Short mmCIF file of C-alpha atoms and ligand atoms in Angstrom, two decimals:
data_model
loop_
_atom_site.label_atom_id
_atom_site.label_comp_id
_atom_site.label_asym_id
_atom_site.label_seq_id
_atom_site.Cartn_x
_atom_site.Cartn_y
_atom_site.Cartn_z
CA UNK A 879 135.92 187.28 -63.12
CA UNK A 880 133.36 187.21 -61.53
CA UNK A 881 131.22 184.02 -62.48
CA UNK A 882 134.02 180.92 -62.46
CA UNK A 883 131.21 178.33 -63.82
CA UNK A 884 132.05 177.80 -67.93
CA UNK A 885 128.49 176.97 -68.72
CA UNK A 886 127.43 174.51 -71.40
CA UNK A 887 124.11 176.47 -73.97
CA UNK A 888 121.45 174.29 -74.02
CA UNK A 889 120.17 174.63 -78.38
CA UNK A 890 117.34 176.58 -77.64
CA UNK A 891 119.71 178.75 -76.23
CA UNK A 892 122.28 178.32 -78.72
CA UNK A 893 119.88 179.48 -81.14
CA UNK A 894 119.55 182.75 -79.23
CA UNK A 895 123.42 182.50 -79.64
CA UNK A 896 122.76 182.78 -82.78
CA UNK A 897 119.86 185.62 -83.72
CA UNK A 898 122.32 187.56 -81.35
CA UNK A 899 125.15 187.08 -83.18
CA UNK A 900 124.17 187.44 -86.81
CA UNK A 901 121.89 190.64 -85.88
CA UNK A 902 125.72 192.34 -84.28
CA UNK A 903 127.63 191.33 -87.98
CA UNK A 904 125.51 192.82 -89.36
CA UNK A 905 125.74 196.02 -87.26
CA UNK A 906 129.11 195.69 -88.04
CA UNK A 907 128.20 195.45 -92.07
CA UNK A 908 125.86 198.05 -91.67
CA UNK A 909 128.66 200.25 -90.31
CA UNK A 910 131.35 199.39 -92.89
CA UNK A 911 130.97 201.91 -95.39
CA UNK A 912 130.72 205.00 -93.09
CA UNK A 913 134.52 204.63 -92.21
CA UNK A 914 135.33 207.67 -95.12
CA UNK A 915 138.45 210.28 -94.06
CA UNK A 916 136.02 213.77 -92.01
CA UNK A 917 133.17 210.95 -90.16
CA UNK A 918 133.40 211.21 -86.68
CA UNK A 919 133.08 208.67 -83.78
CA UNK A 920 129.98 210.03 -82.72
CA UNK A 921 128.17 209.64 -86.11
CA UNK A 922 129.28 206.12 -85.72
CA UNK A 923 127.69 205.33 -82.80
CA UNK A 924 124.26 207.27 -83.24
CA UNK A 925 123.39 205.37 -86.27
CA UNK A 926 124.29 202.36 -84.08
CA UNK A 927 122.09 202.13 -81.60
CA UNK A 928 119.85 203.83 -83.93
CA UNK A 929 120.41 201.06 -85.66
CA UNK A 930 119.79 198.77 -83.37
CA UNK A 931 117.19 200.04 -81.50
CA UNK A 932 115.00 199.81 -85.22
CA UNK A 933 116.17 196.08 -85.36
CA UNK A 934 114.47 195.44 -81.81
CA UNK A 935 117.51 194.54 -80.18
CA UNK A 936 120.13 196.62 -77.25
CA UNK A 937 123.97 197.58 -77.13
CA UNK A 938 125.28 196.45 -74.58
CA UNK A 939 127.80 198.93 -73.49
CA UNK A 940 125.48 201.70 -73.04
CA UNK A 941 125.53 201.85 -69.13
CA UNK A 942 128.29 198.69 -69.05
CA UNK A 943 130.01 199.14 -65.59
CA UNK A 944 128.85 203.53 -66.86
CA UNK A 945 130.29 203.11 -70.42
CA UNK A 946 128.80 205.81 -71.93
CA UNK A 947 128.47 204.88 -75.27
CA UNK A 948 127.07 202.07 -76.84
CA UNK A 949 129.81 200.74 -79.15
CA UNK A 950 133.49 201.17 -78.76
CA UNK A 951 135.87 203.08 -81.35
CA UNK A 952 139.29 202.22 -80.90
CA UNK A 953 141.80 204.50 -83.44
CA UNK A 954 145.81 204.01 -83.80
CA UNK A 955 146.92 203.35 -81.19
CA UNK A 956 143.89 202.75 -78.17
CA UNK A 957 144.05 199.69 -77.84
CA UNK A 958 140.44 199.20 -77.04
CA UNK A 959 137.27 200.59 -75.28
CA UNK A 960 138.07 202.83 -76.88
CA UNK A 961 134.89 206.53 -76.29
CA UNK A 962 133.02 207.76 -79.53
CA UNK A 963 133.81 211.61 -79.60
CA UNK A 964 132.00 214.73 -81.61
CA UNK A 965 135.05 215.95 -81.83
CA UNK A 966 137.38 212.49 -83.14
CA UNK A 967 137.49 212.64 -87.07
CA UNK A 968 138.61 209.69 -88.96
CA UNK A 969 140.90 210.84 -91.55
CA UNK A 970 143.15 209.65 -93.87
CA UNK A 971 145.41 206.89 -93.08
CA UNK A 972 143.26 205.92 -89.63
CA UNK A 973 142.57 202.42 -88.71
CA UNK A 974 139.70 202.00 -85.87
CA UNK A 975 138.50 199.22 -84.64
CA UNK A 976 134.83 199.35 -84.28
CA UNK A 977 133.51 197.10 -82.06
CA UNK A 978 130.14 196.23 -81.84
CA UNK A 979 127.77 193.32 -78.35
CA UNK A 980 123.77 193.14 -79.30
CA UNK A 981 121.43 192.16 -76.42
CA UNK A 982 118.85 190.50 -79.26
CA UNK A 983 116.64 188.21 -76.23
CA UNK A 984 118.53 188.55 -74.03
CA UNK A 985 121.78 187.08 -74.95
CA UNK A 986 124.85 188.57 -76.51
CA UNK A 987 126.87 188.98 -79.55
CA UNK A 988 129.53 190.58 -79.42
CA UNK A 989 132.26 191.18 -82.66
CA UNK A 990 135.08 193.54 -83.70
CA UNK A 991 137.10 194.86 -86.76
CA UNK A 992 139.61 196.80 -87.36
CA UNK A 993 138.59 199.41 -90.78
CA UNK A 994 141.41 201.32 -93.05
CA UNK A 995 139.65 204.83 -93.68
CA UNK A 996 140.79 205.48 -96.83
CA UNK A 997 144.46 204.07 -97.67
CA UNK A 998 146.42 202.38 -95.00
CA UNK A 999 150.17 202.55 -94.86
CA UNK A 1000 151.84 199.51 -95.35
CA UNK A 1001 153.65 198.74 -92.09
CA UNK A 1002 149.00 199.55 -90.84
CA UNK A 1003 148.22 196.95 -93.79
CA UNK A 1004 150.14 194.57 -92.41
CA UNK A 1005 149.54 194.64 -89.01
CA UNK A 1006 145.53 194.95 -90.18
CA UNK A 1007 146.56 191.67 -91.87
CA UNK A 1008 148.25 190.51 -89.41
CA UNK A 1009 145.77 190.34 -86.42
CA UNK A 1010 143.05 188.47 -88.36
CA UNK A 1011 144.75 186.12 -89.39
CA UNK A 1012 145.64 185.81 -85.50
CA UNK A 1013 142.30 185.83 -84.86
CA UNK A 1014 141.66 182.69 -87.90
CA UNK A 1015 143.98 180.79 -86.43
CA UNK A 1016 142.52 181.11 -82.66
CA UNK A 1017 139.65 179.01 -84.23
CA UNK A 1018 140.84 176.77 -85.73
CA UNK A 1019 142.43 175.25 -82.85
CA UNK A 1020 138.54 175.30 -80.98
CA UNK A 1021 137.58 171.99 -80.72
CA UNK A 1022 136.22 169.14 -77.98
CA UNK A 1023 139.10 167.96 -76.63
CA UNK A 1024 141.68 170.86 -76.80
CA UNK A 1025 143.22 173.23 -74.73
CA UNK A 1026 142.48 176.93 -73.75
CA UNK A 1027 145.84 177.31 -73.80
CA UNK A 1028 146.69 176.45 -77.78
CA UNK A 1029 144.06 179.15 -78.52
CA UNK A 1030 146.81 181.95 -77.78
CA UNK A 1031 149.89 179.67 -78.52
CA UNK A 1032 148.40 179.42 -82.26
CA UNK A 1033 147.80 183.52 -81.68
CA UNK A 1034 150.76 184.30 -79.51
CA UNK A 1035 153.00 181.94 -82.72
CA UNK A 1036 152.31 184.18 -85.88
CA UNK A 1037 152.12 187.70 -84.21
CA UNK A 1038 155.48 186.64 -83.03
CA UNK A 1039 157.07 185.59 -85.85
CA UNK A 1040 155.29 188.02 -87.83
CA UNK A 1041 157.31 190.88 -85.12
CA UNK A 1042 154.11 191.79 -83.34
CA UNK A 1043 153.10 191.66 -80.01
CA UNK A 1044 150.71 190.55 -78.33
CA UNK A 1045 148.20 192.52 -74.85
CA UNK A 1046 148.03 190.56 -72.25
CA UNK A 1047 145.33 192.72 -69.64
CA UNK A 1048 142.39 192.09 -71.91
CA UNK A 1049 141.49 188.87 -73.19
CA UNK A 1050 138.31 186.88 -74.64
CA UNK A 1051 135.80 185.86 -73.21
CA UNK A 1052 132.52 183.56 -71.73
CA UNK A 1053 129.58 185.20 -73.33
CA UNK A 1054 126.00 184.23 -73.38
CA UNK A 1055 123.06 185.93 -71.80
CA UNK A 1056 125.74 187.52 -68.99
CA UNK A 1057 128.34 189.67 -71.22
CA UNK A 1058 131.52 188.42 -69.49
CA UNK A 1059 132.46 185.24 -67.87
CA UNK A 1060 133.45 182.24 -67.47
CA UNK A 1061 136.58 181.29 -69.51
CA UNK A 1062 139.13 184.16 -70.03
CA UNK A 1063 140.63 183.16 -72.99
CA UNK A 1064 144.15 185.02 -73.62
CA UNK A 1065 145.53 185.48 -76.45
CA UNK A 1066 149.32 184.52 -75.60
CA UNK A 1067 150.02 180.61 -73.85
CA UNK A 1068 150.60 177.38 -73.94
CA UNK A 1069 150.00 174.70 -75.56
CA UNK A 1070 148.54 171.70 -73.71
CA UNK A 1071 148.28 174.42 -70.78
CA UNK A 1072 144.17 175.88 -69.68
CA UNK A 1073 140.46 174.62 -69.22
CA UNK A 1074 138.90 171.61 -71.34
CA UNK A 1075 136.59 172.50 -74.70
CA UNK A 1076 133.72 171.23 -74.49
CA UNK A 1077 130.71 170.83 -76.81
CA UNK A 1078 128.24 173.72 -75.48
CA UNK A 1079 130.63 176.59 -74.35
CA UNK A 1080 130.23 179.91 -76.00
CA UNK A 1081 133.08 182.87 -75.65
CA UNK A 1082 135.08 185.04 -77.47
CA UNK A 1083 138.36 185.36 -79.71
CA UNK A 1084 139.25 189.22 -79.65
CA UNK A 1085 143.25 189.29 -80.55
CA UNK A 1086 144.91 193.23 -79.83
CA UNK A 1087 148.06 192.99 -81.62
CA UNK A 1088 150.47 196.32 -81.33
CA UNK A 1089 153.51 196.77 -83.45
CA UNK A 1090 155.65 198.41 -80.66
CA UNK A 1091 155.13 196.62 -76.72
CA UNK A 1092 152.40 194.83 -75.64
CA UNK A 1093 152.22 197.03 -72.79
CA UNK A 1094 148.97 199.59 -72.53
CA UNK A 1095 148.31 202.28 -69.99
CA UNK A 1096 144.49 203.42 -69.26
CA UNK A 1097 143.72 206.82 -69.58
CA UNK A 1098 141.91 209.44 -67.34
CA UNK A 1099 138.98 208.34 -68.36
CA UNK A 1100 138.94 205.26 -66.84
CA UNK A 1101 138.11 203.63 -70.39
CA UNK A 1102 140.45 204.08 -73.09
CA UNK A 1103 142.85 201.89 -73.37
CA UNK A 1104 145.99 202.91 -75.28
CA UNK A 1105 149.59 201.22 -76.17
CA UNK A 1106 152.07 202.46 -73.04
CA UNK A 1107 154.56 203.46 -76.22
CA UNK A 1108 151.67 205.13 -78.47
CA UNK A 1109 152.04 202.56 -81.43
CA UNK A 1110 149.42 201.23 -83.69
CA UNK A 1111 147.31 197.96 -82.27
CA UNK A 1112 144.40 196.28 -83.66
CA UNK A 1113 141.84 194.16 -83.07
CA UNK A 1114 139.20 191.35 -85.23
CA UNK A 1115 137.01 189.45 -82.43
CA UNK A 1116 133.78 186.65 -83.43
CA UNK A 1117 131.74 184.97 -80.70
CA UNK A 1118 132.05 180.87 -81.46
CA UNK A 1119 129.85 177.87 -80.04
CA UNK A 1120 132.68 174.65 -79.05
CA UNK A 1121 130.02 172.35 -81.38
CA UNK A 1122 130.23 168.01 -81.82
CA UNK A 1123 132.86 167.97 -84.47
CA UNK A 1124 134.30 171.72 -84.07
CA UNK A 1125 133.91 175.48 -84.08
CA UNK A 1126 130.39 177.29 -85.65
CA UNK A 1127 131.32 180.93 -85.30
CA UNK A 1128 128.41 182.77 -84.20
CA UNK A 1129 128.68 186.52 -85.68
CA UNK A 1130 129.87 185.66 -88.81
CA UNK A 1131 127.17 186.88 -92.52
CA UNK A 1132 127.17 184.15 -94.96
CA UNK A 1133 129.21 186.16 -97.58
CA UNK A 1134 131.97 186.72 -95.49
CA UNK A 1135 135.56 183.96 -94.88
N1 MF3 B 1346 132.96 194.31 -76.44
C1 MF3 B 1346 133.97 194.31 -75.87
C2 MF3 B 1346 134.67 193.51 -75.20
O1 MF3 B 1346 134.60 192.84 -76.56
C3 MF3 B 1346 133.67 195.48 -74.59
C4 MF3 B 1346 133.21 196.50 -75.00
S1 MF3 B 1346 132.51 196.87 -72.39
C5 MF3 B 1346 132.14 197.99 -72.95
O2 MF3 B 1346 134.98 192.89 -74.18
F1 MF3 B 1346 131.25 198.71 -72.01
F2 MF3 B 1346 133.54 199.32 -73.07
F3 MF3 B 1346 131.10 199.27 -74.10
CO1 CO B 1347 134.64 190.56 -76.38
CO1 CO B 1348 133.81 193.28 -78.54
#
């Protein structure tokens, strides 16, 4: 990562992060009912872009290091950074991660969820449930004085205990007025290792959990990351702030748990 300094956000900046986080969560919630067989990933993208502009925000991915679309749509064996495409039509039994990042008043809200298209296979259902629980267990480690390694350790222990593997090539990241900054948050690791967390740090946790090997490959489009064995993968992401007492999830709606 270019910027090695971990910033501590002011309360004014945290307020902006709350607004961006909330709007990103609302966008995911808005897109969820569109996830049906027959819908293309480009339709999801175009609705996301329309909704984002209508709410006075900007899509952070669009043009980011040349990324061509507004959201990432990662279907089945796609680990992350799937590019929305008119020819990619969702079908019954698929799983799709939709990853949205909005810029509101200069600050970023970054969140993703994996959705079922119709009824999932028992395997897909288990993978997605375990991945969501991995995110929850990672978040539960966040408090001032804890170490970054505790987050990855909690995620890795649980994922591997369920027979799944943790992607290493992509990590959570600091996020503020910059999309990707320090610190890196690996989703594997060792308790007691890594930097100390402090109140006012803001970063994502975004575990990608694979059914088979943890190894990934990037396709010739230079973006789409797939599992090397082409088996299923799932991901959930929240943007979080370390508080004096623990953690505040900035990309969660009140109605969620
Ligand atoms: N939202 C992704 C993340 O969680 C990053 C997408 S970058 C893009 O970090 F360029 F692919 F959009
Ligand atoms: Co992220
Ligand atoms: Co994201």
